[in-house]
């Protein structure tokens, strides 16, 4: 039987909040050469670890399996005023925020996935897409959409989207 796998990399978020300044020093203006020397590789190293895990998961896919890699949100530098407030009242090391950052994404891998790039969806599309892939109905009260466009026609032609009012009681 086909398998579905989801993995969450919490470390990327935590490291992004504290080490973004060393990956984007121009956005902060006060990063020393010594700090860059010590910390510029921290965030890229975390992404390399996550990339390795995703790569191994892709290699382990069997026919019919689906792997979704999702990010709920992007990250951007904290604006200068909030940075000063964090230093004065909160956490002086915090330098990345999700406020105003780009939306997240999801990528799909598997034998039933069409290769290519698709219109930007949203993290809220993940649950309806997984339900569809597993042959289950999508709740009409769900905010997202089943992204059938990412699947091969051999799957979608044989599997129309079905709906139920809700998975809530």
mmCIF file of C-alpha atoms in Angstrom:
data_model
loop_
_atom_site.group_PDB
_atom_site.id
_atom_site.type_symbol
_atom_site.label_atom_id
_atom_site.label_comp_id
_atom_site.label_asym_id
_atom_site.label_seq_id
_atom_site.Cartn_x
_atom_site.Cartn_y
_atom_site.Cartn_z
ATOM 1 C CA UNK A 1 0.000 0.000 0.000
ATOM 2 C CA UNK A 2 1.045 3.594 -0.644
ATOM 3 C CA UNK A 3 2.491 5.615 2.196
ATOM 4 C CA UNK A 4 2.178 9.267 3.045
ATOM 5 C CA UNK A 5 4.914 10.966 5.021
ATOM 6 C CA UNK A 6 5.114 14.373 6.663
ATOM 7 C CA UNK A 7 8.057 15.779 8.619
ATOM 8 C CA UNK A 8 8.336 19.062 10.457
ATOM 9 C CA UNK A 9 11.710 20.750 10.913
ATOM 10 C CA UNK A 10 11.205 22.968 13.960
ATOM 11 C CA UNK A 11 14.918 23.731 14.101
ATOM 12 C CA UNK A 12 14.763 25.789 10.886
ATOM 13 C CA UNK A 13 12.289 28.205 12.449
ATOM 14 C CA UNK A 14 14.162 28.579 15.727
ATOM 15 C CA UNK A 15 17.539 29.002 14.046
ATOM 16 C CA UNK A 16 16.065 31.468 11.543
ATOM 17 C CA UNK A 17 14.812 33.729 14.327
ATOM 18 C CA UNK A 18 18.286 33.987 15.856
ATOM 19 C CA UNK A 19 20.747 33.600 12.973
ATOM 20 C CA UNK A 20 19.056 35.376 10.045
ATOM 21 C CA UNK A 21 21.185 38.473 10.652
ATOM 22 C CA UNK A 22 24.338 36.524 9.806
ATOM 23 C CA UNK A 23 22.866 35.266 6.531
ATOM 24 C CA UNK A 24 21.535 38.709 5.529
ATOM 25 C CA UNK A 25 23.984 41.138 7.179
ATOM 26 C CA UNK A 26 23.166 44.039 4.827
ATOM 27 C CA UNK A 27 19.605 44.112 6.191
ATOM 28 C CA UNK A 28 20.944 44.747 9.697
ATOM 29 C CA UNK A 29 24.003 46.927 9.128
ATOM 30 C CA UNK A 30 25.616 46.166 12.487
ATOM 31 C CA UNK A 31 27.020 42.674 11.940
ATOM 32 C CA UNK A 32 30.739 42.528 12.568
ATOM 33 C CA UNK A 33 33.221 40.551 10.494
ATOM 34 C CA UNK A 34 33.950 38.448 13.570
ATOM 35 C CA UNK A 35 30.237 37.602 13.944
ATOM 36 C CA UNK A 36 30.028 36.712 10.255
ATOM 37 C CA UNK A 37 33.065 34.475 10.619
ATOM 38 C CA UNK A 38 31.498 32.665 13.585
ATOM 39 C CA UNK A 39 27.818 32.500 12.626
ATOM 40 C CA UNK A 40 27.268 32.955 8.864
ATOM 41 C CA UNK A 41 27.168 29.187 8.315
ATOM 42 C CA UNK A 42 24.675 28.294 11.068
ATOM 43 C CA UNK A 43 21.410 28.812 9.162
ATOM 44 C CA UNK A 44 22.712 27.344 5.872
ATOM 45 C CA UNK A 45 23.954 24.302 7.846
ATOM 46 C CA UNK A 46 20.463 23.749 9.266
ATOM 47 C CA UNK A 47 19.013 23.915 5.744
ATOM 48 C CA UNK A 48 21.649 21.414 4.593
ATOM 49 C CA UNK A 49 20.569 18.986 7.342
ATOM 50 C CA UNK A 50 16.906 19.372 6.348
ATOM 51 C CA UNK A 51 17.838 18.979 2.671
ATOM 52 C CA UNK A 52 19.642 15.727 3.459
ATOM 53 C CA UNK A 53 16.630 14.368 5.330
ATOM 54 C CA UNK A 54 14.303 15.307 2.461
ATOM 55 C CA UNK A 55 16.732 13.772 -0.045
ATOM 56 C CA UNK A 56 16.789 10.480 1.836
ATOM 57 C CA UNK A 57 12.981 10.516 2.067
ATOM 58 C CA UNK A 58 12.745 11.045 -1.711
ATOM 59 C CA UNK A 59 15.169 8.164 -2.325
ATOM 60 C CA UNK A 60 13.055 5.894 -0.097
ATOM 61 C CA UNK A 61 9.792 6.579 -1.951
ATOM 62 C CA UNK A 62 8.058 3.500 -3.329
ATOM 63 C CA UNK A 63 5.565 3.503 -6.200
ATOM 64 C CA UNK A 64 2.393 5.254 -5.083
ATOM 65 C CA UNK A 65 4.003 7.002 -2.092
ATOM 66 C CA UNK A 66 3.543 10.732 -1.564
ATOM 67 C CA UNK A 67 5.996 13.035 0.206
ATOM 68 C CA UNK A 68 4.939 16.604 0.930
ATOM 69 C CA UNK A 69 7.509 19.110 2.130
ATOM 70 C CA UNK A 70 5.796 22.154 3.590
ATOM 71 C CA UNK A 71 6.709 25.470 5.143
ATOM 72 C CA UNK A 72 3.949 27.340 6.920
ATOM 73 C CA UNK A 73 5.598 30.733 6.548
ATOM 74 C CA UNK A 74 8.674 32.596 5.434
ATOM 75 C CA UNK A 75 10.969 34.723 7.561
ATOM 76 C CA UNK A 76 12.341 38.236 7.208
ATOM 77 C CA UNK A 77 14.438 40.618 9.285
ATOM 78 C CA UNK A 78 12.710 42.310 12.221
ATOM 79 C CA UNK A 79 12.271 45.991 11.450
ATOM 80 C CA UNK A 80 14.695 48.330 13.272
ATOM 81 C CA UNK A 81 12.149 49.719 15.758
ATOM 82 C CA UNK A 82 11.041 46.251 16.871
ATOM 83 C CA UNK A 83 14.690 45.232 17.080
ATOM 84 C CA UNK A 84 15.291 48.082 19.534
ATOM 85 C CA UNK A 85 12.236 47.063 21.558
ATOM 86 C CA UNK A 86 13.432 43.444 21.658
ATOM 87 C CA UNK A 87 16.809 44.625 22.889
ATOM 88 C CA UNK A 88 15.291 46.912 25.524
ATOM 89 C CA UNK A 89 12.479 44.716 26.854
ATOM 90 C CA UNK A 90 12.690 41.250 25.434
ATOM 91 C CA UNK A 91 15.142 39.129 23.622
ATOM 92 C CA UNK A 92 18.154 41.047 22.288
ATOM 93 C CA UNK A 93 19.212 38.157 20.056
ATOM 94 C CA UNK A 94 15.903 37.806 18.180
ATOM 95 C CA UNK A 95 16.334 39.116 14.631
ATOM 96 C CA UNK A 96 13.945 37.222 12.336
ATOM 97 C CA UNK A 97 10.153 37.470 12.182
ATOM 98 C CA UNK A 98 7.210 35.995 10.284
ATOM 99 C CA UNK A 99 5.335 39.287 10.433
ATOM 100 C CA UNK A 100 5.024 40.474 6.821
ATOM 101 C CA UNK A 101 7.229 37.620 5.599
ATOM 102 C CA UNK A 102 6.380 35.697 2.431
ATOM 103 C CA UNK A 103 3.867 32.869 2.600
ATOM 104 C CA UNK A 104 5.062 29.335 3.026
ATOM 105 C CA UNK A 105 5.079 26.683 0.327
ATOM 106 C CA UNK A 106 4.675 23.012 -0.262
ATOM 107 C CA UNK A 107 6.460 20.666 -2.620
ATOM 108 C CA UNK A 108 5.185 17.245 -3.646
ATOM 109 C CA UNK A 109 7.233 14.197 -4.602
ATOM 110 C CA UNK A 110 6.160 10.738 -5.727
ATOM 111 C CA UNK A 111 5.286 8.606 -8.741
ATOM 112 C CA UNK A 112 1.818 10.168 -8.999
ATOM 113 C CA UNK A 113 3.202 13.718 -8.932
ATOM 114 C CA UNK A 114 3.630 15.609 -12.226
ATOM 115 C CA UNK A 115 7.080 17.142 -12.555
ATOM 116 C CA UNK A 116 7.124 20.917 -12.804
ATOM 117 C CA UNK A 117 6.333 24.150 -11.044
ATOM 118 C CA UNK A 118 2.754 25.085 -10.246
ATOM 119 C CA UNK A 119 0.873 28.173 -9.255
ATOM 120 C CA UNK A 120 1.628 29.195 -5.740
ATOM 121 C CA UNK A 121 -0.638 27.499 -3.289
ATOM 122 C CA UNK A 122 -0.755 27.811 0.436
ATOM 123 C CA UNK A 123 -0.037 25.752 3.498
ATOM 124 C CA UNK A 124 -3.809 25.493 3.976
ATOM 125 C CA UNK A 125 -3.920 23.402 0.783
ATOM 126 C CA UNK A 126 -1.936 20.573 2.379
ATOM 127 C CA UNK A 127 -4.765 18.870 4.328
ATOM 128 C CA UNK A 128 -7.286 18.889 1.445
ATOM 129 C CA UNK A 129 -4.566 17.651 -0.928
ATOM 130 C CA UNK A 130 -3.611 14.777 1.389
ATOM 131 C CA UNK A 131 -7.273 13.820 1.881
ATOM 132 C CA UNK A 132 -7.772 13.784 -1.891
ATOM 133 C CA UNK A 133 -4.624 11.712 -2.449
ATOM 134 C CA UNK A 134 -5.733 9.151 0.122
ATOM 135 C CA UNK A 135 -9.119 8.863 -1.609
ATOM 136 C CA UNK A 136 -10.984 10.593 1.207
ATOM 137 C CA UNK A 137 -13.531 13.379 0.833
ATOM 138 C CA UNK A 138 -12.492 16.991 1.368
ATOM 139 C CA UNK A 139 -14.418 18.963 4.002
ATOM 140 C CA UNK A 140 -16.386 21.802 2.441
ATOM 141 C CA UNK A 141 -15.561 23.924 5.473
ATOM 142 C CA UNK A 142 -11.787 23.618 4.893
ATOM 143 C CA UNK A 143 -10.025 26.830 3.940
ATOM 144 C CA UNK A 144 -7.650 25.248 1.424
ATOM 145 C CA UNK A 145 -8.098 23.430 -1.861
ATOM 146 C CA UNK A 146 -7.156 19.942 -3.004
ATOM 147 C CA UNK A 147 -4.244 20.659 -5.352
ATOM 148 C CA UNK A 148 -5.105 18.044 -7.961
ATOM 149 C CA UNK A 149 -3.038 19.991 -10.501
ATOM 150 C CA UNK A 150 0.161 18.526 -9.030
ATOM 151 C CA UNK A 151 -0.846 14.933 -9.771
ATOM 152 C CA UNK A 152 -0.526 12.837 -12.920
ATOM 153 C CA UNK A 153 -3.690 12.603 -15.080
ATOM 154 C CA UNK A 154 -3.684 8.829 -14.543
ATOM 155 C CA UNK A 155 -4.569 9.537 -10.902
ATOM 156 C CA UNK A 156 -6.866 12.535 -11.296
ATOM 157 C CA UNK A 157 -8.852 11.116 -14.239
ATOM 158 C CA UNK A 158 -9.766 8.092 -12.121
ATOM 159 C CA UNK A 159 -10.361 10.004 -8.882
ATOM 160 C CA UNK A 160 -12.807 12.905 -8.842
ATOM 161 C CA UNK A 161 -12.762 15.169 -5.794
ATOM 162 C CA UNK A 162 -15.489 14.210 -3.345
ATOM 163 C CA UNK A 163 -16.743 16.319 -0.466
ATOM 164 C CA UNK A 164 -18.355 16.051 2.926
ATOM 165 C CA UNK A 165 -19.783 18.998 4.851
ATOM 166 C CA UNK A 166 -17.125 18.834 7.593
ATOM 167 C CA UNK A 167 -14.826 16.608 9.615
ATOM 168 C CA UNK A 168 -15.981 18.517 12.710
ATOM 169 C CA UNK A 169 -18.669 16.986 14.909
#
